[in-house]
PDB file of C-alpha atoms and ligand atoms in Angstrom:
ATOM      1  CA  MET A   1     128.860  92.131  -2.248  1.00  0.00           C
ATOM      2  CA  LEU A   2     130.686  89.248  -0.186  1.00  0.00           C
ATOM      3  CA  PRO A   3     132.156  92.078   2.638  1.00  0.00           C
ATOM      4  CA  ALA A   4     128.646  93.375   2.779  1.00  0.00           C
ATOM      5  CA  TYR A   5     126.865  90.037   3.136  1.00  0.00           C
ATOM      6  CA  VAL A   6     129.348  88.382   5.732  1.00  0.00           C
ATOM      7  CA  PRO A   7     128.782  90.913   8.445  1.00  0.00           C
ATOM      8  CA  ASN A   8     124.940  90.342   9.124  1.00  0.00           C
ATOM      9  CA  SER A   9     125.538  86.708   9.032  1.00  0.00           C
ATOM     10  CA  ALA A  10     128.668  86.816  11.472  1.00  0.00           C
ATOM     11  CA  ALA A  11     126.687  89.276  13.833  1.00  0.00           C
ATOM     12  CA  ALA A  12     124.058  86.785  14.460  1.00  0.00           C
ATOM     13  CA  VAL A  13     126.816  84.144  15.100  1.00  0.00           C
ATOM     14  CA  PHE A  14     128.837  86.404  17.284  1.00  0.00           C
ATOM     15  CA  GLY A  15     126.071  88.482  18.880  1.00  0.00           C
ATOM     16  CA  GLY A  16     124.921  88.572  22.526  1.00  0.00           C
ATOM     17  CA  GLY A  17     125.798  90.704  25.501  1.00  0.00           C
ATOM     18  CA  SER A  18     125.610  93.809  25.682  1.00  0.00           C
ATOM     19  CA  PRO A  19     122.982  95.648  23.576  1.00  0.00           C
ATOM     20  CA  ILE A  20     124.162  99.104  21.666  1.00  0.00           C
ATOM     21  CA  ASP A  21     121.266 101.113  23.179  1.00  0.00           C
ATOM     22  CA  SER A  22     122.372  99.703  26.883  1.00  0.00           C
ATOM     23  CA  GLY A  23     118.381  99.044  27.317  1.00  0.00           C
ATOM     24  CA  LYS A  24     117.709 102.719  26.915  1.00  0.00           C
ATOM     25  CA  LYS A  25     114.532 103.900  25.678  1.00  0.00           C
ATOM     26  CA  TRP A  26     113.459 106.608  22.983  1.00  0.00           C
ATOM     27  CA  SER A  27     110.912 109.277  23.773  1.00  0.00           C
ATOM     28  CA  ASP A  28     108.187 106.834  22.636  1.00  0.00           C
ATOM     29  CA  GLU A  29     108.707 104.655  25.836  1.00  0.00           C
ATOM     30  CA  ARG A  30     110.134 101.886  23.096  1.00  0.00           C
ATOM     31  CA  ARG A  31     113.602 100.701  23.072  1.00  0.00           C
ATOM     32  CA  ILE A  32     115.879 102.799  20.877  1.00  0.00           C
ATOM     33  CA  PHE A  33     117.427  99.451  18.803  1.00  0.00           C
ATOM     34  CA  GLY A  34     116.148  96.773  21.232  1.00  0.00           C
ATOM     35  CA  ASP A  35     118.234  93.707  22.098  1.00  0.00           C
ATOM     36  CA  GLY A  36     118.640  92.181  18.959  1.00  0.00           C
ATOM     37  CA  LYS A  37     121.559  94.974  18.155  1.00  0.00           C
ATOM     38  CA  THR A  38     124.565  94.468  20.426  1.00  0.00           C
ATOM     39  CA  TRP A  39     128.441  95.534  20.665  1.00  0.00           C
ATOM     40  CA  ARG A  40     129.501  92.177  19.988  1.00  0.00           C
ATOM     41  CA  GLY A  41     127.288  91.425  17.108  1.00  0.00           C
ATOM     42  CA  LEU A  42     128.330  94.739  15.417  1.00  0.00           C
ATOM     43  CA  PHE A  43     131.689  94.653  16.083  1.00  0.00           C
ATOM     44  CA  GLY A  44     132.098  90.736  15.330  1.00  0.00           C
ATOM     45  CA  GLY A  45     130.132  91.124  12.259  1.00  0.00           C
ATOM     46  CA  VAL A  46     132.478  94.582  10.781  1.00  0.00           C
ATOM     47  CA  PHE A  47     135.670  92.342  11.525  1.00  0.00           C
ATOM     48  CA  SER A  48     134.404  89.306   9.732  1.00  0.00           C
ATOM     49  CA  GLY A  49     133.255  91.432   6.577  1.00  0.00           C
ATOM     50  CA  ILE A  50     136.865  93.125   6.658  1.00  0.00           C
ATOM     51  CA  PHE A  51     138.419  89.551   6.846  1.00  0.00           C
ATOM     52  CA  VAL A  52     136.812  88.149   4.415  1.00  0.00           C
ATOM     53  CA  GLY A  53     137.065  91.119   1.859  1.00  0.00           C
ATOM     54  CA  ILE A  54     140.743  90.911   2.780  1.00  0.00           C
ATOM     55  CA  ILE A  55     140.761  87.187   1.473  1.00  0.00           C
ATOM     56  CA  LEU A  56     139.079  88.714  -1.256  1.00  0.00           C
ATOM     57  CA  ILE A  57     141.973  91.154  -2.100  1.00  0.00           C
ATOM     58  CA  LEU A  58     144.502  88.480  -1.846  1.00  0.00           C
ATOM     59  CA  ILE A  59     142.822  86.445  -4.088  1.00  0.00           C
ATOM     60  CA  GLY A  60     141.702  89.267  -6.594  1.00  0.00           C
ATOM     61  CA  ASN A  61     145.781  90.011  -6.483  1.00  0.00           C
ATOM     62  CA  TYR A  62     146.627  86.639  -7.300  1.00  0.00           C
ATOM     63  CA  ALA A  63     144.480  86.241 -10.338  1.00  0.00           C
ATOM     64  CA  GLY A  64     144.678  89.956 -11.622  1.00  0.00           C
ATOM     65  CA  ILE A  65     141.609  91.050 -10.958  1.00  0.00           C
ATOM     66  CA  TYR A  66     141.163  94.458  -9.117  1.00  0.00           C
ATOM     67  CA  ILE A  67     137.848  95.172  -7.443  1.00  0.00           C
ATOM     68  CA  HIS A  68     138.202  95.595  -3.473  1.00  0.00           C
ATOM     69  CA  THR A  69     140.432  98.146  -1.972  1.00  0.00           C
ATOM     70  CA  LEU A  70     140.902  97.658   2.158  1.00  0.00           C
ATOM     71  CA  LEU A  71     138.880 101.034   2.193  1.00  0.00           C
ATOM     72  CA  SER A  72     136.096  99.526   0.266  1.00  0.00           C
ATOM     73  CA  VAL A  73     135.924  96.431   2.163  1.00  0.00           C
ATOM     74  CA  VAL A  74     136.066  98.547   5.092  1.00  0.00           C
ATOM     75  CA  LEU A  75     133.214 101.033   3.799  1.00  0.00           C
ATOM     76  CA  LEU A  76     130.811  97.966   2.881  1.00  0.00           C
ATOM     77  CA  ALA A  77     131.029  96.385   6.200  1.00  0.00           C
ATOM     78  CA  THR A  78     130.801  99.125   8.187  1.00  0.00           C
ATOM     79  CA  GLY A  79     127.726 100.429   6.046  1.00  0.00           C
ATOM     80  CA  ALA A  80     125.813  97.024   6.094  1.00  0.00           C
ATOM     81  CA  LEU A  81     125.768  96.864   9.495  1.00  0.00           C
ATOM     82  CA  LEU A  82     124.866 100.642  10.076  1.00  0.00           C
ATOM     83  CA  GLY A  83     122.154  99.878   7.660  1.00  0.00           C
ATOM     84  CA  ASP A  84     121.174  97.136   9.798  1.00  0.00           C
ATOM     85  CA  LEU A  85     120.964  99.652  12.970  1.00  0.00           C
ATOM     86  CA  VAL A  86     119.403 102.266  11.293  1.00  0.00           C
ATOM     87  CA  LYS A  87     116.308  99.925  10.309  1.00  0.00           C
ATOM     88  CA  SER A  88     116.148  98.482  13.712  1.00  0.00           C
ATOM     89  CA  PHE A  89     115.618 102.010  14.876  1.00  0.00           C
ATOM     90  CA  PHE A  90     112.895 102.642  12.745  1.00  0.00           C
ATOM     91  CA  LYS A  91     111.506  99.179  13.517  1.00  0.00           C
ATOM     92  CA  ARG A  92     111.374  99.853  17.151  1.00  0.00           C
ATOM     93  CA  ARG A  93     109.432 103.359  16.110  1.00  0.00           C
ATOM     94  CA  LEU A  94     106.618 101.271  14.091  1.00  0.00           C
ATOM     95  CA  ASN A  95     106.510  99.138  17.411  1.00  0.00           C
ATOM     96  CA  LYS A  96     107.697  95.860  15.639  1.00  0.00           C
ATOM     97  CA  LYS A  97     109.354  93.771  18.389  1.00  0.00           C
ATOM     98  CA  ARG A  98     112.828  92.439  17.835  1.00  0.00           C
ATOM     99  CA  GLY A  99     112.666  89.757  15.312  1.00  0.00           C
ATOM    100  CA  ASP A 100     109.315  90.663  13.811  1.00  0.00           C
ATOM    101  CA  GLU A 101     109.369  90.471   9.825  1.00  0.00           C
ATOM    102  CA  TRP A 102     109.530  93.946   7.998  1.00  0.00           C
ATOM    103  CA  LEU A 103     109.208  92.744   4.224  1.00  0.00           C
ATOM    104  CA  ILE A 104     111.782  94.934   1.864  1.00  0.00           C
ATOM    105  CA  ALA A 105     113.449  96.528   5.230  1.00  0.00           C
ATOM    106  CA  ASP A 106     115.062  93.414   6.458  1.00  0.00           C
ATOM    107  CA  GLN A 107     116.493  92.233   2.983  1.00  0.00           C
ATOM    108  CA  TYR A 108     117.982  95.582   1.797  1.00  0.00           C
ATOM    109  CA  ASP A 109     118.754  97.270   4.923  1.00  0.00           C
ATOM    110  CA  LEU A 110     122.431  96.065   4.072  1.00  0.00           C
ATOM    111  CA  VAL A 111     122.680  96.697   0.656  1.00  0.00           C
ATOM    112  CA  ALA A 112     121.446 100.480   1.197  1.00  0.00           C
ATOM    113  CA  GLY A 113     123.698 100.813   4.282  1.00  0.00           C
ATOM    114  CA  SER A 114     126.947  99.554   2.514  1.00  0.00           C
ATOM    115  CA  LEU A 115     126.237 101.232  -0.871  1.00  0.00           C
ATOM    116  CA  LEU A 116     125.374 104.369   0.753  1.00  0.00           C
ATOM    117  CA  CYS A 117     128.649 104.335   2.660  1.00  0.00           C
ATOM    118  CA  VAL A 118     130.766 103.691  -0.147  1.00  0.00           C
ATOM    119  CA  PHE A 119     128.801 106.402  -2.255  1.00  0.00           C
ATOM    120  CA  ILE A 120     129.803 108.769   0.449  1.00  0.00           C
ATOM    121  CA  PHE A 121     133.223 108.173   1.428  1.00  0.00           C
ATOM    122  CA  ASP A 122     134.835 106.610  -1.771  1.00  0.00           C
ATOM    123  CA  SER A 123     132.248 107.276  -4.731  1.00  0.00           C
ATOM    124  CA  GLY A 124     135.073 106.654  -7.290  1.00  0.00           C
ATOM    125  CA  TRP A 125     134.937 102.787  -6.208  1.00  0.00           C
ATOM    126  CA  VAL A 126     130.854 102.848  -6.950  1.00  0.00           C
ATOM    127  CA  PHE A 127     131.140 104.495 -10.387  1.00  0.00           C
ATOM    128  CA  ALA A 128     134.282 102.136 -11.059  1.00  0.00           C
ATOM    129  CA  ASN A 129     132.589  98.933 -10.116  1.00  0.00           C
ATOM    130  CA  ILE A 130     128.513  99.229  -9.852  1.00  0.00           C
ATOM    131  CA  ASN A 131     127.026  99.715 -13.248  1.00  0.00           C
ATOM    132  CA  LEU A 132     122.917  99.741 -13.818  1.00  0.00           C
ATOM    133  CA  ALA A 133     123.566  95.625 -14.650  1.00  0.00           C
ATOM    134  CA  VAL A 134     125.341  94.748 -11.294  1.00  0.00           C
ATOM    135  CA  PHE A 135     123.104  97.265  -9.102  1.00  0.00           C
ATOM    136  CA  LEU A 136     120.098  95.405 -10.625  1.00  0.00           C
ATOM    137  CA  TRP A 137     121.740  91.998 -10.026  1.00  0.00           C
ATOM    138  CA  ILE A 138     122.090  93.027  -6.331  1.00  0.00           C
ATOM    139  CA  ILE A 139     118.231  94.236  -5.910  1.00  0.00           C
ATOM    140  CA  ILE A 140     117.473  90.965  -7.506  1.00  0.00           C
ATOM    141  CA  ILE A 141     119.747  88.028  -5.949  1.00  0.00           C
ATOM    142  CA  THR A 142     119.967  89.826  -2.325  1.00  0.00           C
ATOM    143  CA  PRO A 143     116.720  88.815  -0.868  1.00  0.00           C
ATOM    144  CA  LEU A 144     116.965  85.268  -2.524  1.00  0.00           C
ATOM    145  CA  LEU A 145     120.395  84.650  -0.704  1.00  0.00           C
ATOM    146  CA  HIS A 146     119.062  86.815   2.504  1.00  0.00           C
ATOM    147  CA  ARG A 147     116.431  84.494   3.119  1.00  0.00           C
ATOM    148  CA  GLY A 148     118.435  81.195   1.760  1.00  0.00           C
ATOM    149  CA  ALA A 149     120.896  82.140   4.548  1.00  0.00           C
ATOM    150  CA  ASN A 150     118.384  83.012   7.157  1.00  0.00           C
ATOM    151  CA  ILE A 151     116.962  79.525   6.874  1.00  0.00           C
ATOM    152  CA  ILE A 152     120.168  77.881   7.085  1.00  0.00           C
ATOM    153  CA  GLY A 153     120.800  80.092  10.091  1.00  0.00           C
ATOM    154  CA  TYR A 154     117.395  79.002  11.788  1.00  0.00           C
ATOM    155  CA  ILE A 155     118.479  75.527  11.385  1.00  0.00           C
ATOM    156  CA  ILE A 156     121.561  75.689  12.721  1.00  0.00           C
ATOM    157  CA  GLY A 157     120.104  77.649  15.621  1.00  0.00           C
ATOM    158  CA  VAL A 158     121.698  81.310  15.363  1.00  0.00           C
ATOM    159  CA  LYS A 159     118.800  82.418  13.983  1.00  0.00           C
ATOM    160  CA  GLU A 160     115.485  82.492  16.444  1.00  0.00           C
ATOM    161  CA  VAL A 161     113.135  82.932  13.066  1.00  0.00           C
ATOM    162  CA  PRO A 162     114.006  81.956   9.354  1.00  0.00           C
ATOM    163  CA  TRP A 163     113.600  85.410   8.262  1.00  0.00           C
TER     164      TRP A 163
HETATM  165  C1  LIG B   1     132.266  84.355   9.767  1.00  0.00           C
HETATM  166  C2  LIG B   1     131.100  83.879  10.156  1.00  0.00           C
HETATM  167  C3  LIG B   1     131.222  83.329  11.533  1.00  0.00           C
HETATM  168  C4  LIG B   1     130.164  84.059   9.742  1.00  0.00           C
HETATM  169  C5  LIG B   1     130.034  83.998   8.022  1.00  0.00           C
HETATM  170  C6  LIG B   1     129.292  83.168   7.439  1.00  0.00           C
HETATM  171  C7  LIG B   1     129.078  82.986   5.652  1.00  0.00           C
HETATM  172  C8  LIG B   1     130.006  82.091   5.275  1.00  0.00           C
HETATM  173  C9  LIG B   1     128.070  83.700   5.452  1.00  0.00           C
HETATM  174  C10 LIG B   1     127.966  83.908   3.752  1.00  0.00           C
HETATM  175  C11 LIG B   1     127.603  85.103   3.660  1.00  0.00           C
HETATM  176  C12 LIG B   1     126.357  85.377   2.320  1.00  0.00           C
HETATM  177  C13 LIG B   1     127.085  85.071   0.919  1.00  0.00           C
HETATM  178  C14 LIG B   1     125.198  85.487   2.811  1.00  0.00           C
HETATM  179  C15 LIG B   1     124.240  85.715   1.474  1.00  0.00           C
HETATM  180  C16 LIG B   1     123.101  86.468   1.636  1.00  0.00           C
HETATM  181  C17 LIG B   1     122.634  87.516   2.696  1.00  0.00           C
HETATM  182  C18 LIG B   1     122.348  88.820   2.211  1.00  0.00           C
HETATM  183  C19 LIG B   1     123.129  87.498   4.059  1.00  0.00           C
HETATM  184  C20 LIG B   1     122.987  88.454   5.206  1.00  0.00           C
HETATM  185  O1  LIG B   1     122.264  88.228   6.564  1.00  0.00           O
HETATM  186  C21 LIG B   1     121.772  87.252   6.306  1.00  0.00           C
HETATM  187  C22 LIG B   1     121.817  86.729   7.869  1.00  0.00           C
HETATM  188  C23 LIG B   1     120.773  87.604   8.927  1.00  0.00           C
HETATM  189  O2  LIG B   1     120.315  88.457   8.472  1.00  0.00           O
HETATM  190  P1  LIG B   1     119.334  89.670   9.291  1.00  0.00           P
HETATM  191  O3  LIG B   1     120.189  90.090  10.055  1.00  0.00           O
HETATM  192  O4  LIG B   1     119.028  90.609   8.054  1.00  0.00           O
HETATM  193  O5  LIG B   1     118.294  89.046  10.117  1.00  0.00           O
HETATM  194  O6  LIG B   1     121.428  85.300   7.917  1.00  0.00           O
HETATM  195  C24 LIG B   1     122.002  84.691   9.444  1.00  0.00           C
HETATM  196  C25 LIG B   1     122.617  83.186   8.777  1.00  0.00           C
HETATM  197  C26 LIG B   1     123.596  82.826   8.746  1.00  0.00           C
HETATM  198  C27 LIG B   1     124.478  83.314  10.180  1.00  0.00           C
HETATM  199  C28 LIG B   1     124.078  81.340   8.975  1.00  0.00           C
HETATM  200  C29 LIG B   1     125.440  81.418   8.309  1.00  0.00           C
HETATM  201  C30 LIG B   1     124.764  81.006   6.773  1.00  0.00           C
HETATM  202  C31 LIG B   1     125.262  80.418   5.663  1.00  0.00           C
HETATM  203  C32 LIG B   1     126.406  79.562   6.055  1.00  0.00           C
HETATM  204  C33 LIG B   1     124.769  80.233   4.563  1.00  0.00           C
HETATM  205  C34 LIG B   1     125.120  81.127   3.356  1.00  0.00           C
HETATM  206  C35 LIG B   1     124.152  81.147   2.423  1.00  0.00           C
HETATM  207  C36 LIG B   1     124.031  81.342   1.287  1.00  0.00           C
HETATM  208  C37 LIG B   1     125.125  81.596   0.393  1.00  0.00           C
HETATM  209  C38 LIG B   1     123.111  81.405   0.467  1.00  0.00           C
HETATM  210  C39 LIG B   1     122.086  79.973   0.141  1.00  0.00           C
HETATM  211  C40 LIG B   1     121.273  80.721  -0.847  1.00  0.00           C
HETATM  212  C41 LIG B   1     120.001  80.077  -1.144  1.00  0.00           C
HETATM  213  C42 LIG B   1     118.936  80.301  -1.894  1.00  0.00           C
HETATM  214  C43 LIG B   1     119.982  78.568  -0.770  1.00  0.00           C
HETATM  215  N1  CTP B   2     124.678  94.622  15.458  1.00  0.00           N
HETATM  216  C1  CTP B   2     123.848  93.406  15.830  1.00  0.00           C
HETATM  217  C2  CTP B   2     123.044  92.760  14.812  1.00  0.00           C
HETATM  218  C3  CTP B   2     122.426  91.651  14.850  1.00  0.00           C
HETATM  219  N2  CTP B   2     123.099  91.020  15.860  1.00  0.00           N
HETATM  220  C4  CTP B   2     122.403  89.192  16.166  1.00  0.00           C
HETATM  221  O1  CTP B   2     121.861  88.686  14.994  1.00  0.00           O
HETATM  222  C5  CTP B   2     120.721  88.457  15.187  1.00  0.00           C
HETATM  223  C6  CTP B   2     120.112  88.160  13.891  1.00  0.00           C
HETATM  224  O2  CTP B   2     120.057  89.829  13.265  1.00  0.00           O
HETATM  225  P1  CTP B   2     118.778  90.769  12.964  1.00  0.00           P
HETATM  226  O3  CTP B   2     117.867  89.936  12.349  1.00  0.00           O
HETATM  227  O4  CTP B   2     119.282  92.057  12.289  1.00  0.00           O
HETATM  228  O5  CTP B   2     118.000  91.204  14.341  1.00  0.00           O
HETATM  229  P2  CTP B   2     116.426  90.841  15.106  1.00  0.00           P
HETATM  230  O6  CTP B   2     116.815  90.155  16.317  1.00  0.00           O
HETATM  231  O7  CTP B   2     115.934  90.330  14.033  1.00  0.00           O
HETATM  232  O8  CTP B   2     116.099  92.510  15.398  1.00  0.00           O
HETATM  233  P3  CTP B   2     115.526  93.512  14.533  1.00  0.00           P
HETATM  234  O9  CTP B   2     113.793  92.991  14.830  1.00  0.00           O
HETATM  235  O10 CTP B   2     115.646  94.626  15.407  1.00  0.00           O
HETATM  236  O11 CTP B   2     115.777  93.449  13.244  1.00  0.00           O
HETATM  237  C7  CTP B   2     119.917  89.349  16.570  1.00  0.00           C
HETATM  238  O12 CTP B   2     118.848  88.343  17.204  1.00  0.00           O
HETATM  239  C8  CTP B   2     121.328  89.234  17.060  1.00  0.00           C
HETATM  240  O13 CTP B   2     121.722  88.056  18.120  1.00  0.00           O
HETATM  241  C9  CTP B   2     123.815  91.460  17.264  1.00  0.00           C
HETATM  242  O14 CTP B   2     123.954  90.842  18.248  1.00  0.00           O
HETATM  243  N3  CTP B   2     124.337  92.645  16.873  1.00  0.00           N
HETATM  244 MG1   MG B   3     115.619  89.893  11.771  1.00  0.00          MG
END
Protein backbone atom coordinates (compact mmCIF):
# COMPACT_ATOMS: atom_id res chain seq x y z
CA MET A 1 0.00 0.00 0.00
CA LEU A 2 2.99 2.36 0.14
CA PRO A 3 2.30 3.75 -3.37
CA ALA A 4 -1.15 4.72 -2.02
CA TYR A 5 0.06 6.01 1.37
CA VAL A 6 2.89 8.23 0.18
CA PRO A 7 0.84 10.52 -2.14
CA ASN A 8 -1.31 11.96 0.68
CA SER A 9 1.74 12.61 2.85
CA ALA A 10 3.69 14.08 -0.07
CA ALA A 11 0.70 16.29 -1.02
CA ALA A 12 0.85 17.82 2.46
CA VAL A 13 4.57 18.49 1.93
CA PHE A 14 4.43 19.78 -1.68
CA GLY A 15 0.92 21.28 -1.64
CA GLY A 16 0.10 24.95 -2.01
CA GLY A 17 -0.47 27.39 -4.84
CA SER A 18 -3.43 27.24 -7.20
CA PRO A 19 -6.41 25.29 -5.93
CA ILE A 20 -7.77 22.63 -8.33
CA ASP A 21 -11.22 24.26 -8.29
CA SER A 22 -9.67 27.70 -9.12
CA GLY A 23 -11.73 29.13 -6.27
CA LYS A 24 -14.99 28.21 -8.03
CA LYS A 25 -18.16 27.41 -6.15
CA TRP A 26 -20.73 24.63 -6.55
CA SER A 27 -24.44 25.38 -6.93
CA ASP A 28 -24.75 25.42 -3.11
CA GLU A 29 -22.45 28.49 -3.11
CA ARG A 30 -19.74 26.54 -1.31
CA ARG A 31 -16.35 25.72 -2.80
CA ILE A 32 -16.14 22.67 -5.10
CA PHE A 33 -13.06 21.20 -3.34
CA GLY A 34 -11.61 24.04 -1.28
CA ASP A 35 -8.14 25.50 -0.80
CA GLY A 36 -6.76 22.24 0.64
CA LYS A 37 -6.74 20.58 -2.80
CA THR A 38 -4.08 22.06 -5.07
CA TRP A 39 -2.47 21.10 -8.40
CA ARG A 40 0.96 21.05 -6.78
CA GLY A 41 -0.28 18.68 -4.07
CA LEU A 42 -1.97 16.44 -6.65
CA PHE A 43 1.00 16.15 -9.03
CA GLY A 44 3.68 16.21 -6.32
CA GLY A 45 1.75 13.51 -4.47
CA VAL A 46 1.11 11.25 -7.45
CA PHE A 47 4.73 11.51 -8.66
CA SER A 48 6.06 10.79 -5.16
CA GLY A 49 3.84 7.70 -4.92
CA ILE A 50 5.03 6.49 -8.33
CA PHE A 51 8.65 7.19 -7.36
CA VAL A 52 8.33 5.11 -4.17
CA GLY A 53 6.50 2.41 -6.16
CA ILE A 54 9.36 2.19 -8.67
CA ILE A 55 11.80 1.76 -5.78
CA LEU A 56 9.57 -1.06 -4.49
CA ILE A 57 9.64 -2.70 -7.95
CA LEU A 58 13.45 -2.46 -8.04
CA ILE A 59 13.81 -3.92 -4.54
CA GLY A 60 11.31 -6.63 -5.50
CA ASN A 61 13.26 -7.53 -8.65
CA TYR A 62 16.41 -7.83 -6.57
CA ALA A 63 14.72 -9.93 -3.87
CA GLY A 64 12.60 -12.02 -6.24
CA ILE A 65 9.31 -10.65 -4.85
CA TYR A 66 7.04 -9.56 -7.69
CA ILE A 67 4.05 -7.59 -6.38
CA HIS A 68 3.99 -4.24 -8.12
CA THR A 69 4.08 -3.30 -11.79
CA LEU A 70 4.38 0.20 -13.19
CA LEU A 71 0.63 0.05 -13.86
CA SER A 72 -0.34 -1.00 -10.32
CA VAL A 73 1.87 1.75 -8.89
CA VAL A 74 0.44 4.46 -11.15
CA LEU A 75 -3.14 3.35 -10.41
CA LEU A 76 -2.64 3.15 -6.63
CA ALA A 77 -0.94 6.55 -6.43
CA THR A 78 -3.43 8.32 -8.69
CA GLY A 79 -6.44 6.62 -7.10
CA ALA A 80 -5.34 7.58 -3.58
CA LEU A 81 -5.39 11.30 -4.33
CA LEU A 82 -8.53 11.08 -6.50
CA GLY A 83 -10.22 9.42 -3.50
CA ASP A 84 -8.98 12.29 -1.33
CA LEU A 85 -10.37 14.79 -3.86
CA VAL A 86 -13.78 13.11 -4.06
CA LYS A 87 -13.92 13.04 -0.26
CA SER A 88 -13.24 16.79 -0.11
CA PHE A 89 -16.02 17.37 -2.64
CA PHE A 90 -18.50 15.67 -0.29
CA LYS A 91 -16.99 17.39 2.75
CA ARG A 92 -17.76 20.76 1.18
CA ARG A 93 -21.32 19.63 0.33
CA LEU A 94 -21.76 18.75 4.03
CA ASN A 95 -20.56 22.27 4.88
CA LYS A 96 -17.38 21.03 6.57
CA LYS A 97 -14.58 23.56 6.35
CA ARG A 98 -11.09 22.85 5.09
CA GLY A 99 -9.30 20.68 7.62
CA ASP A 100 -12.43 19.79 9.61
CA GLU A 101 -12.31 16.18 10.72
CA TRP A 102 -14.63 13.67 9.04
CA LEU A 103 -14.07 10.34 10.77
CA ILE A 104 -13.88 7.21 8.60
CA ALA A 105 -13.91 9.23 5.35
CA ASP A 106 -10.61 11.01 6.18
CA GLN A 107 -8.94 7.69 6.97
CA TYR A 108 -10.34 5.50 4.21
CA ASP A 109 -10.61 7.89 1.25
CA LEU A 110 -7.19 6.84 -0.02
CA VAL A 111 -7.93 3.13 0.49
CA ALA A 112 -11.23 3.35 -1.39
CA GLY A 113 -9.78 5.52 -4.15
CA SER A 114 -6.63 3.48 -4.71
CA LEU A 115 -8.21 0.02 -4.55
CA LEU A 116 -11.16 1.08 -6.70
CA CYS A 117 -8.82 2.56 -9.27
CA VAL A 118 -6.71 -0.63 -9.58
CA PHE A 119 -9.85 -2.74 -9.51
CA ILE A 120 -11.33 -0.86 -12.46
CA PHE A 121 -8.20 -0.74 -14.62
CA ASP A 122 -6.20 -3.81 -13.50
CA SER A 123 -8.54 -6.16 -11.63
CA GLY A 124 -6.09 -9.04 -12.19
CA TRP A 125 -3.64 -7.29 -9.87
CA VAL A 126 -6.29 -7.05 -7.15
CA PHE A 127 -7.23 -10.73 -7.40
CA ALA A 128 -3.55 -11.75 -7.38
CA ASN A 129 -2.52 -9.61 -4.41
CA ILE A 130 -5.44 -8.62 -2.20
CA ASN A 131 -7.06 -11.60 -0.48
CA LEU A 132 -9.44 -11.26 2.48
CA ALA A 133 -6.64 -11.35 5.07
CA VAL A 134 -4.66 -8.63 3.27
CA PHE A 135 -7.82 -6.55 2.90
CA LEU A 136 -8.62 -6.84 6.61
CA TRP A 137 -5.05 -5.85 7.48
CA ILE A 138 -5.38 -2.76 5.30
CA ILE A 139 -8.65 -1.85 7.05
CA ILE A 140 -7.07 -2.28 10.49
CA ILE A 141 -3.65 -0.64 10.04
CA THR A 142 -4.57 2.26 7.76
CA PRO A 143 -6.32 4.43 10.39
CA LEU A 144 -3.49 3.79 12.86
CA LEU A 145 -0.76 4.69 10.35
CA HIS A 146 -2.84 7.62 9.11
CA ARG A 147 -3.17 9.10 12.59
CA GLY A 148 0.52 8.45 13.32
CA ALA A 149 1.58 10.10 10.06
CA ASN A 150 -0.70 13.07 10.67
CA ILE A 151 0.65 13.64 14.19
CA ILE A 152 4.18 13.59 12.74
CA GLY A 153 3.02 15.90 9.92
CA TYR A 154 1.57 18.30 12.52
CA ILE A 155 4.76 18.27 14.58
CA ILE A 156 7.01 18.98 11.57
CA GLY A 157 4.61 21.73 10.45
CA VAL A 158 3.23 20.40 7.13
CA LYS A 159 -0.26 19.75 8.56
CA GLU A 160 -2.31 22.43 10.28
CA VAL A 161 -4.22 19.85 12.35
CA PRO A 162 -3.01 16.50 13.76
CA TRP A 163 -5.75 14.51 11.93
C1 LIG B 1 8.07 11.99 -0.60
C2 LIG B 1 7.66 12.87 0.51
C3 LIG B 1 8.01 14.28 0.43
C4 LIG B 1 6.96 12.46 1.54
C5 LIG B 1 6.65 11.07 1.86
C6 LIG B 1 6.85 10.93 3.32
C7 LIG B 1 6.76 9.54 3.80
C8 LIG B 1 8.01 8.80 4.11
C9 LIG B 1 5.56 9.03 4.02
C10 LIG B 1 5.30 7.72 4.62
C11 LIG B 1 4.06 7.19 4.07
C12 LIG B 1 3.36 6.30 5.00
C13 LIG B 1 3.89 4.95 5.29
C14 LIG B 1 2.26 6.77 5.57
C15 LIG B 1 1.44 6.04 6.50
C16 LIG B 1 0.02 6.08 6.46
C17 LIG B 1 -0.96 6.87 5.72
C18 LIG B 1 -2.26 6.22 5.57
C19 LIG B 1 -0.71 8.10 5.25
C20 LIG B 1 -1.71 8.94 4.57
O1 LIG B 1 -1.40 10.28 4.57
C21 LIG B 1 -1.31 10.94 5.79
C22 LIG B 1 -0.89 12.36 5.51
C23 LIG B 1 -2.05 13.30 5.20
O2 LIG B 1 -3.27 12.66 5.25
P1 LIG B 1 -4.66 13.39 4.88
O3 LIG B 1 -4.50 13.95 3.50
O4 LIG B 1 -5.72 12.36 4.89
O5 LIG B 1 -4.89 14.41 5.91
O6 LIG B 1 -0.14 12.78 6.61
C24 LIG B 1 0.73 13.85 6.43
C25 LIG B 1 1.97 13.59 7.15
C26 LIG B 1 3.18 13.94 6.70
C27 LIG B 1 3.42 14.62 5.41
C28 LIG B 1 4.39 13.68 7.47
C29 LIG B 1 5.22 12.63 6.84
C30 LIG B 1 5.00 11.43 7.60
C31 LIG B 1 5.96 10.64 8.06
C32 LIG B 1 7.41 10.83 7.79
C33 LIG B 1 5.54 9.58 8.97
C34 LIG B 1 5.31 8.26 8.39
C35 LIG B 1 4.49 7.61 9.41
C36 LIG B 1 4.41 6.33 9.64
C37 LIG B 1 5.19 5.34 8.88
C38 LIG B 1 3.44 5.86 10.62
C39 LIG B 1 3.76 6.12 12.05
C40 LIG B 1 2.70 5.40 12.75
C41 LIG B 1 2.58 5.27 14.04
C42 LIG B 1 1.39 4.54 14.56
C43 LIG B 1 3.53 5.86 15.03
N1 LIG C 1 -4.57 17.38 -3.66
C1 LIG C 1 -4.04 17.91 -2.53
C2 LIG C 1 -4.16 17.26 -1.28
C3 LIG C 1 -3.58 17.85 -0.17
N2 LIG C 1 -2.91 19.02 -0.27
C4 LIG C 1 -2.25 19.66 0.91
O1 LIG C 1 -2.19 18.75 1.99
C5 LIG C 1 -2.86 19.29 3.14
C6 LIG C 1 -3.51 18.19 3.93
O2 LIG C 1 -4.39 17.45 3.13
P1 LIG C 1 -5.85 17.07 3.60
O3 LIG C 1 -5.87 16.77 5.03
O4 LIG C 1 -6.33 16.06 2.65
O5 LIG C 1 -6.65 18.43 3.30
P2 LIG C 1 -7.49 19.37 4.24
O6 LIG C 1 -6.75 20.66 4.35
O7 LIG C 1 -7.82 18.66 5.48
O8 LIG C 1 -8.79 19.64 3.41
P3 LIG C 1 -10.17 18.84 3.40
O9 LIG C 1 -10.98 19.38 4.51
O10 LIG C 1 -10.73 19.15 2.06
O11 LIG C 1 -9.86 17.38 3.55
C7 LIG C 1 -3.81 20.31 2.56
O12 LIG C 1 -4.19 21.27 3.51
C8 LIG C 1 -3.00 20.89 1.42
O13 LIG C 1 -2.07 21.82 1.87
C9 LIG C 1 -2.81 19.65 -1.51
O14 LIG C 1 -2.20 20.72 -1.60
N3 LIG C 1 -3.38 19.09 -2.60
MG1 LIG D 1 -7.62 16.70 6.33
